[in-house]
């Protein structure tokens, strides 16, 4: 008899009687093992094809993170790296205390103090028509690389923001949108990185950047932090078509300078002092 196992694979079978000797028994086992090995190879090929299809689906999903209208989908995380990751803390710092915060509307007892007290149990609640605004004014031009919100859909439900727009400018009259994100029932920290094109007003930095020919350096230059006097957070819409909004915490981060980065590192690395300034060299050795 001829049996088709797979494409272009045929096996000729013959009737086998009960094994009368050990040799017949071993021969029948060898034939069975060959059949099983062929089946295993076919299952392995099918598994590889399924894995390739899953990889393609994952790539499509990653590309789908950007909506057709240009907004990005941001997912919430239980911890904020800029507050908990030691390596990240060496590179950025919270600059919210350097600014003046103004809200478009607020319920009594649910204002700026509540979104800046580092407690996720308190919140800002708006009290007026949409959109709801958080205006962050800096006394001098600041570099901003990230803004983060703590939101809790399980407690706030229809008060939870769904679409947020980030705008920057010198005054209210020249604000430009640099980022728009959409949220899907967030519970935790929502971190929004902020990057901008090189600013022609940055004379020193632009002169140095003009000499960079390396592609990776050019990419880093394009992703430099936003420099602004005014940062506006616009809550465009809420979940379930809610009217007012709840925002539990807002943190804003800027990059550390080279001096700050060096000073926050360990004072001694491999037995050598990292202090470079004359004023701090006296602390390079402990007697």
PDB file of C-alpha atoms in Angstrom, residues 11-236:
ATOM      1  CA  UNK A  11       5.635   5.884   1.885  1.00  0.00           C
ATOM      2  CA  UNK A  12       5.197   2.354   0.676  1.00  0.00           C
ATOM      3  CA  UNK A  13       3.770   0.116   3.379  1.00  0.00           C
ATOM      4  CA  UNK A  14       3.642  -3.637   3.584  1.00  0.00           C
ATOM      5  CA  UNK A  15       1.628  -5.780   5.938  1.00  0.00           C
ATOM      6  CA  UNK A  16       3.588  -6.781   8.975  1.00  0.00           C
ATOM      7  CA  UNK A  17       2.762  -9.797  10.949  1.00  0.00           C
ATOM      8  CA  UNK A  18       3.406 -10.226  14.607  1.00  0.00           C
ATOM      9  CA  UNK A  19       7.112 -10.263  15.306  1.00  0.00           C
ATOM     10  CA  UNK A  20       8.362 -13.804  15.610  1.00  0.00           C
ATOM     11  CA  UNK A  21      11.894 -12.751  16.472  1.00  0.00           C
ATOM     12  CA  UNK A  22      13.828  -9.829  17.938  1.00  0.00           C
ATOM     13  CA  UNK A  23      15.091  -8.829  14.443  1.00  0.00           C
ATOM     14  CA  UNK A  24      11.533  -8.461  13.099  1.00  0.00           C
ATOM     15  CA  UNK A  25      10.562  -6.462  16.183  1.00  0.00           C
ATOM     16  CA  UNK A  26      13.498  -4.032  15.760  1.00  0.00           C
ATOM     17  CA  UNK A  27      12.754  -3.613  12.040  1.00  0.00           C
ATOM     18  CA  UNK A  28       9.150  -2.641  12.738  1.00  0.00           C
ATOM     19  CA  UNK A  29      10.317  -0.124  15.369  1.00  0.00           C
ATOM     20  CA  UNK A  30      12.734   1.495  12.900  1.00  0.00           C
ATOM     21  CA  UNK A  31       9.920   1.943  10.396  1.00  0.00           C
ATOM     22  CA  UNK A  32       7.684   3.526  13.065  1.00  0.00           C
ATOM     23  CA  UNK A  33      10.469   5.917  14.149  1.00  0.00           C
ATOM     24  CA  UNK A  34      10.952   7.059  10.533  1.00  0.00           C
ATOM     25  CA  UNK A  35       7.260   7.885  10.238  1.00  0.00           C
ATOM     26  CA  UNK A  36       7.327   9.832  13.525  1.00  0.00           C
ATOM     27  CA  UNK A  37      10.411  11.808  12.509  1.00  0.00           C
ATOM     28  CA  UNK A  38       8.717  12.876   9.272  1.00  0.00           C
ATOM     29  CA  UNK A  39       5.656  14.068  11.227  1.00  0.00           C
ATOM     30  CA  UNK A  40       7.879  16.011  13.666  1.00  0.00           C
ATOM     31  CA  UNK A  41       9.644  17.781  10.791  1.00  0.00           C
ATOM     32  CA  UNK A  42       6.318  18.826   9.293  1.00  0.00           C
ATOM     33  CA  UNK A  43       5.084  20.115  12.694  1.00  0.00           C
ATOM     34  CA  UNK A  44       8.317  22.073  13.104  1.00  0.00           C
ATOM     35  CA  UNK A  45       7.903  23.724   9.708  1.00  0.00           C
ATOM     36  CA  UNK A  46       4.316  24.659  10.531  1.00  0.00           C
ATOM     37  CA  UNK A  47       5.455  26.122  13.878  1.00  0.00           C
ATOM     38  CA  UNK A  48       8.075  28.273  12.173  1.00  0.00           C
ATOM     39  CA  UNK A  49       5.491  29.589   9.727  1.00  0.00           C
ATOM     40  CA  UNK A  50       3.157  30.464  12.643  1.00  0.00           C
ATOM     41  CA  UNK A  51       6.002  32.271  14.441  1.00  0.00           C
ATOM     42  CA  UNK A  52       6.744  34.290  11.300  1.00  0.00           C
ATOM     43  CA  UNK A  53       3.073  35.231  11.017  1.00  0.00           C
ATOM     44  CA  UNK A  54       3.028  36.318  14.696  1.00  0.00           C
ATOM     45  CA  UNK A  55       6.145  38.443  14.153  1.00  0.00           C
ATOM     46  CA  UNK A  56       4.461  40.113  11.188  1.00  0.00           C
ATOM     47  CA  UNK A  57       1.393  40.799  13.319  1.00  0.00           C
ATOM     48  CA  UNK A  58       3.586  42.321  16.063  1.00  0.00           C
ATOM     49  CA  UNK A  59       5.268  44.624  13.547  1.00  0.00           C
ATOM     50  CA  UNK A  60       1.896  45.692  12.216  1.00  0.00           C
ATOM     51  CA  UNK A  61       0.761  46.391  15.785  1.00  0.00           C
ATOM     52  CA  UNK A  62       3.794  48.549  16.516  1.00  0.00           C
ATOM     53  CA  UNK A  63       3.229  50.542  13.357  1.00  0.00           C
ATOM     54  CA  UNK A  64      -0.410  50.967  14.357  1.00  0.00           C
ATOM     55  CA  UNK A  65       0.579  52.917  17.488  1.00  0.00           C
ATOM     56  CA  UNK A  66       0.316  56.082  15.403  1.00  0.00           C
ATOM     57  CA  UNK A  67      -3.190  57.073  14.384  1.00  0.00           C
ATOM     58  CA  UNK A  68      -4.181  58.414  10.982  1.00  0.00           C
ATOM     59  CA  UNK A  69      -4.753  61.865  12.512  1.00  0.00           C
ATOM     60  CA  UNK A  70      -1.127  62.018  13.685  1.00  0.00           C
ATOM     61  CA  UNK A  71      -1.800  61.331  17.378  1.00  0.00           C
ATOM     62  CA  UNK A  72       0.043  58.589  19.246  1.00  0.00           C
ATOM     63  CA  UNK A  73      -1.344  55.941  21.589  1.00  0.00           C
ATOM     64  CA  UNK A  74       0.411  55.991  24.974  1.00  0.00           C
ATOM     65  CA  UNK A  75       0.097  53.147  27.475  1.00  0.00           C
ATOM     66  CA  UNK A  76       0.226  53.687  31.233  1.00  0.00           C
ATOM     67  CA  UNK A  77       2.866  52.079  33.465  1.00  0.00           C
ATOM     68  CA  UNK A  78       2.729  51.495  37.240  1.00  0.00           C
ATOM     69  CA  UNK A  79       6.127  53.167  37.792  1.00  0.00           C
ATOM     70  CA  UNK A  80       7.706  56.260  36.269  1.00  0.00           C
ATOM     71  CA  UNK A  81      11.304  55.666  35.181  1.00  0.00           C
ATOM     72  CA  UNK A  82      12.280  59.305  35.678  1.00  0.00           C
ATOM     73  CA  UNK A  83      11.391  58.971  39.384  1.00  0.00           C
ATOM     74  CA  UNK A  84      12.467  55.381  40.098  1.00  0.00           C
ATOM     75  CA  UNK A  85      15.274  54.378  37.711  1.00  0.00           C
ATOM     76  CA  UNK A  86      18.702  55.444  39.088  1.00  0.00           C
ATOM     77  CA  UNK A  87      20.246  55.685  35.627  1.00  0.00           C
ATOM     78  CA  UNK A  88      17.380  57.841  34.381  1.00  0.00           C
ATOM     79  CA  UNK A  89      17.533  60.070  37.466  1.00  0.00           C
ATOM     80  CA  UNK A  90      21.162  60.878  36.624  1.00  0.00           C
ATOM     81  CA  UNK A  91      20.063  62.264  33.252  1.00  0.00           C
ATOM     82  CA  UNK A  92      16.863  64.205  34.046  1.00  0.00           C
ATOM     83  CA  UNK A  93      15.428  66.239  36.911  1.00  0.00           C
ATOM     84  CA  UNK A  94      11.968  67.454  37.880  1.00  0.00           C
ATOM     85  CA  UNK A  95      11.663  71.169  37.024  1.00  0.00           C
ATOM     86  CA  UNK A  96       8.041  71.792  37.974  1.00  0.00           C
ATOM     87  CA  UNK A  97       9.037  73.900  40.971  1.00  0.00           C
ATOM     88  CA  UNK A  98      10.808  76.340  38.633  1.00  0.00           C
ATOM     89  CA  UNK A  99       7.514  77.243  36.959  1.00  0.00           C
ATOM     90  CA  UNK A 100       4.250  79.055  37.693  1.00  0.00           C
ATOM     91  CA  UNK A 101       1.213  76.790  37.255  1.00  0.00           C
ATOM     92  CA  UNK A 102      -2.154  78.136  36.129  1.00  0.00           C
ATOM     93  CA  UNK A 103      -5.317  76.069  35.568  1.00  0.00           C
ATOM     94  CA  UNK A 104      -8.186  77.064  33.307  1.00  0.00           C
ATOM     95  CA  UNK A 105     -10.770  76.100  35.957  1.00  0.00           C
ATOM     96  CA  UNK A 106     -10.755  74.119  39.204  1.00  0.00           C
ATOM     97  CA  UNK A 107     -13.135  72.982  41.930  1.00  0.00           C
ATOM     98  CA  UNK A 108     -12.345  74.439  45.363  1.00  0.00           C
ATOM     99  CA  UNK A 109      -9.800  72.204  47.059  1.00  0.00           C
ATOM    100  CA  UNK A 110      -8.873  70.432  43.810  1.00  0.00           C
ATOM    101  CA  UNK A 111      -6.347  72.708  42.139  1.00  0.00           C
ATOM    102  CA  UNK A 112      -2.622  73.113  41.501  1.00  0.00           C
ATOM    103  CA  UNK A 113      -1.629  71.996  44.999  1.00  0.00           C
ATOM    104  CA  UNK A 114      -3.282  68.608  44.478  1.00  0.00           C
ATOM    105  CA  UNK A 115      -1.473  67.776  41.223  1.00  0.00           C
ATOM    106  CA  UNK A 116       1.899  68.803  42.678  1.00  0.00           C
ATOM    107  CA  UNK A 117       1.786  67.148  46.104  1.00  0.00           C
ATOM    108  CA  UNK A 118       3.231  63.784  44.914  1.00  0.00           C
ATOM    109  CA  UNK A 119       0.150  61.948  46.178  1.00  0.00           C
ATOM    110  CA  UNK A 120      -1.906  59.807  43.816  1.00  0.00           C
ATOM    111  CA  UNK A 121      -4.905  60.051  46.166  1.00  0.00           C
ATOM    112  CA  UNK A 122      -5.516  63.739  45.371  1.00  0.00           C
ATOM    113  CA  UNK A 123      -6.392  65.237  42.012  1.00  0.00           C
ATOM    114  CA  UNK A 124      -7.244  68.334  40.030  1.00  0.00           C
ATOM    115  CA  UNK A 125     -10.887  68.549  39.020  1.00  0.00           C
ATOM    116  CA  UNK A 126     -11.893  71.042  36.364  1.00  0.00           C
ATOM    117  CA  UNK A 127     -15.057  73.094  36.652  1.00  0.00           C
ATOM    118  CA  UNK A 128     -16.050  74.484  33.286  1.00  0.00           C
ATOM    119  CA  UNK A 129     -16.331  73.932  29.571  1.00  0.00           C
ATOM    120  CA  UNK A 130     -13.858  72.026  27.443  1.00  0.00           C
ATOM    121  CA  UNK A 131     -11.007  72.067  26.643  1.00  0.00           C
ATOM    122  CA  UNK A 132      -9.359  72.028  30.063  1.00  0.00           C
ATOM    123  CA  UNK A 133      -5.922  73.668  30.258  1.00  0.00           C
ATOM    124  CA  UNK A 134      -2.813  73.442  32.425  1.00  0.00           C
ATOM    125  CA  UNK A 135      -0.483  76.364  31.695  1.00  0.00           C
ATOM    126  CA  UNK A 136       3.111  76.022  32.908  1.00  0.00           C
ATOM    127  CA  UNK A 137       5.075  79.321  32.783  1.00  0.00           C
ATOM    128  CA  UNK A 138       8.855  79.433  33.188  1.00  0.00           C
ATOM    129  CA  UNK A 139      10.631  82.642  34.177  1.00  0.00           C
ATOM    130  CA  UNK A 140      13.376  81.882  31.666  1.00  0.00           C
ATOM    131  CA  UNK A 141      13.658  79.626  28.680  1.00  0.00           C
ATOM    132  CA  UNK A 142      13.786  75.996  29.842  1.00  0.00           C
ATOM    133  CA  UNK A 143      14.663  72.697  28.206  1.00  0.00           C
ATOM    134  CA  UNK A 144      11.881  70.160  28.642  1.00  0.00           C
ATOM    135  CA  UNK A 145      12.319  66.513  27.623  1.00  0.00           C
ATOM    136  CA  UNK A 146       9.338  64.800  29.263  1.00  0.00           C
ATOM    137  CA  UNK A 147       5.984  65.428  30.889  1.00  0.00           C
ATOM    138  CA  UNK A 148       4.170  62.724  32.849  1.00  0.00           C
ATOM    139  CA  UNK A 149       0.642  62.342  34.237  1.00  0.00           C
ATOM    140  CA  UNK A 150      -0.778  59.943  36.778  1.00  0.00           C
ATOM    141  CA  UNK A 151      -4.289  58.869  35.757  1.00  0.00           C
ATOM    142  CA  UNK A 152      -6.620  56.236  37.206  1.00  0.00           C
ATOM    143  CA  UNK A 153      -9.522  55.112  35.070  1.00  0.00           C
ATOM    144  CA  UNK A 154     -10.731  52.594  37.666  1.00  0.00           C
ATOM    145  CA  UNK A 155     -11.533  55.422  40.103  1.00  0.00           C
ATOM    146  CA  UNK A 156     -12.224  58.387  37.820  1.00  0.00           C
ATOM    147  CA  UNK A 157     -13.985  56.671  34.880  1.00  0.00           C
ATOM    148  CA  UNK A 158     -15.598  59.378  32.719  1.00  0.00           C
ATOM    149  CA  UNK A 159     -13.349  62.042  34.299  1.00  0.00           C
ATOM    150  CA  UNK A 160     -10.235  60.355  32.862  1.00  0.00           C
ATOM    151  CA  UNK A 161      -8.616  62.199  29.916  1.00  0.00           C
ATOM    152  CA  UNK A 162      -8.779  60.387  26.585  1.00  0.00           C
ATOM    153  CA  UNK A 163      -6.992  62.817  24.273  1.00  0.00           C
ATOM    154  CA  UNK A 164      -4.241  65.231  25.370  1.00  0.00           C
ATOM    155  CA  UNK A 165      -2.487  67.898  23.320  1.00  0.00           C
ATOM    156  CA  UNK A 166       0.884  69.431  24.285  1.00  0.00           C
ATOM    157  CA  UNK A 167       1.645  72.963  23.052  1.00  0.00           C
ATOM    158  CA  UNK A 168       4.660  75.237  23.457  1.00  0.00           C
ATOM    159  CA  UNK A 169       5.450  78.886  22.797  1.00  0.00           C
ATOM    160  CA  UNK A 170       6.656  82.164  24.221  1.00  0.00           C
ATOM    161  CA  UNK A 171       3.182  83.527  24.975  1.00  0.00           C
ATOM    162  CA  UNK A 172      -0.420  82.393  24.533  1.00  0.00           C
ATOM    163  CA  UNK A 173      -0.471  84.048  21.097  1.00  0.00           C
ATOM    164  CA  UNK A 174       2.159  81.836  19.451  1.00  0.00           C
ATOM    165  CA  UNK A 175       1.435  78.412  20.903  1.00  0.00           C
ATOM    166  CA  UNK A 176       2.122  75.473  18.588  1.00  0.00           C
ATOM    167  CA  UNK A 177       1.083  71.871  19.071  1.00  0.00           C
ATOM    168  CA  UNK A 178       4.102  69.562  19.248  1.00  0.00           C
ATOM    169  CA  UNK A 179       2.430  66.369  20.486  1.00  0.00           C
ATOM    170  CA  UNK A 180      -1.023  64.810  20.614  1.00  0.00           C
ATOM    171  CA  UNK A 181      -1.692  61.497  22.348  1.00  0.00           C
ATOM    172  CA  UNK A 182      -4.680  59.238  22.877  1.00  0.00           C
ATOM    173  CA  UNK A 183      -5.214  57.108  25.977  1.00  0.00           C
ATOM    174  CA  UNK A 184      -7.220  53.947  26.502  1.00  0.00           C
ATOM    175  CA  UNK A 185      -8.443  53.582  30.090  1.00  0.00           C
ATOM    176  CA  UNK A 186      -5.058  54.376  31.658  1.00  0.00           C
ATOM    177  CA  UNK A 187      -4.172  53.284  35.193  1.00  0.00           C
ATOM    178  CA  UNK A 188      -0.730  54.529  36.209  1.00  0.00           C
ATOM    179  CA  UNK A 189       1.874  56.912  34.840  1.00  0.00           C
ATOM    180  CA  UNK A 190       1.536  58.203  31.298  1.00  0.00           C
ATOM    181  CA  UNK A 191       4.905  59.510  30.101  1.00  0.00           C
ATOM    182  CA  UNK A 192       5.085  61.750  27.019  1.00  0.00           C
ATOM    183  CA  UNK A 193       8.588  62.450  25.626  1.00  0.00           C
ATOM    184  CA  UNK A 194       9.034  65.917  24.146  1.00  0.00           C
ATOM    185  CA  UNK A 195      11.483  66.614  21.334  1.00  0.00           C
ATOM    186  CA  UNK A 196      11.877  69.475  18.894  1.00  0.00           C
ATOM    187  CA  UNK A 197      13.878  70.514  15.865  1.00  0.00           C
ATOM    188  CA  UNK A 198      17.042  72.589  16.497  1.00  0.00           C
ATOM    189  CA  UNK A 199      16.167  76.151  17.429  1.00  0.00           C
ATOM    190  CA  UNK A 200      17.998  78.942  15.536  1.00  0.00           C
ATOM    191  CA  UNK A 201      18.090  81.000  18.756  1.00  0.00           C
ATOM    192  CA  UNK A 202      20.474  78.478  20.316  1.00  0.00           C
ATOM    193  CA  UNK A 203      23.654  80.045  18.926  1.00  0.00           C
ATOM    194  CA  UNK A 204      26.313  78.053  20.740  1.00  0.00           C
ATOM    195  CA  UNK A 205      24.610  74.710  20.447  1.00  0.00           C
ATOM    196  CA  UNK A 206      23.776  75.178  16.771  1.00  0.00           C
ATOM    197  CA  UNK A 207      27.368  76.091  15.903  1.00  0.00           C
ATOM    198  CA  UNK A 208      28.573  72.884  17.525  1.00  0.00           C
ATOM    199  CA  UNK A 209      25.809  70.845  15.932  1.00  0.00           C
ATOM    200  CA  UNK A 210      26.703  72.170  12.477  1.00  0.00           C
ATOM    201  CA  UNK A 211      30.036  70.313  12.662  1.00  0.00           C
ATOM    202  CA  UNK A 212      28.406  66.956  13.325  1.00  0.00           C
ATOM    203  CA  UNK A 213      28.476  64.617  10.337  1.00  0.00           C
ATOM    204  CA  UNK A 214      27.781  61.339  12.086  1.00  0.00           C
ATOM    205  CA  UNK A 215      24.299  60.017  11.385  1.00  0.00           C
ATOM    206  CA  UNK A 216      23.608  58.981  14.985  1.00  0.00           C
ATOM    207  CA  UNK A 217      24.679  62.396  16.240  1.00  0.00           C
ATOM    208  CA  UNK A 218      22.415  64.037  13.683  1.00  0.00           C
ATOM    209  CA  UNK A 219      19.520  61.921  14.931  1.00  0.00           C
ATOM    210  CA  UNK A 220      20.193  62.915  18.535  1.00  0.00           C
ATOM    211  CA  UNK A 221      20.318  66.529  17.439  1.00  0.00           C
ATOM    212  CA  UNK A 222      16.906  66.241  15.817  1.00  0.00           C
ATOM    213  CA  UNK A 223      15.527  64.744  19.040  1.00  0.00           C
ATOM    214  CA  UNK A 224      16.835  67.485  21.304  1.00  0.00           C
ATOM    215  CA  UNK A 225      14.561  68.645  24.169  1.00  0.00           C
ATOM    216  CA  UNK A 226      11.990  71.366  23.692  1.00  0.00           C
ATOM    217  CA  UNK A 227      13.121  74.832  24.815  1.00  0.00           C
ATOM    218  CA  UNK A 228      10.217  77.018  25.805  1.00  0.00           C
ATOM    219  CA  UNK A 229       8.863  79.725  28.100  1.00  0.00           C
ATOM    220  CA  UNK A 230       5.315  78.354  28.149  1.00  0.00           C
ATOM    221  CA  UNK A 231       4.118  74.758  28.083  1.00  0.00           C
ATOM    222  CA  UNK A 232       0.378  74.190  27.769  1.00  0.00           C
ATOM    223  CA  UNK A 233      -1.385  70.891  28.438  1.00  0.00           C
ATOM    224  CA  UNK A 234      -4.777  70.740  26.746  1.00  0.00           C
ATOM    225  CA  UNK A 235      -7.191  67.981  27.779  1.00  0.00           C
ATOM    226  CA  UNK A 236      -9.216  67.729  24.579  1.00  0.00           C
TER     227      UNK A 236
END
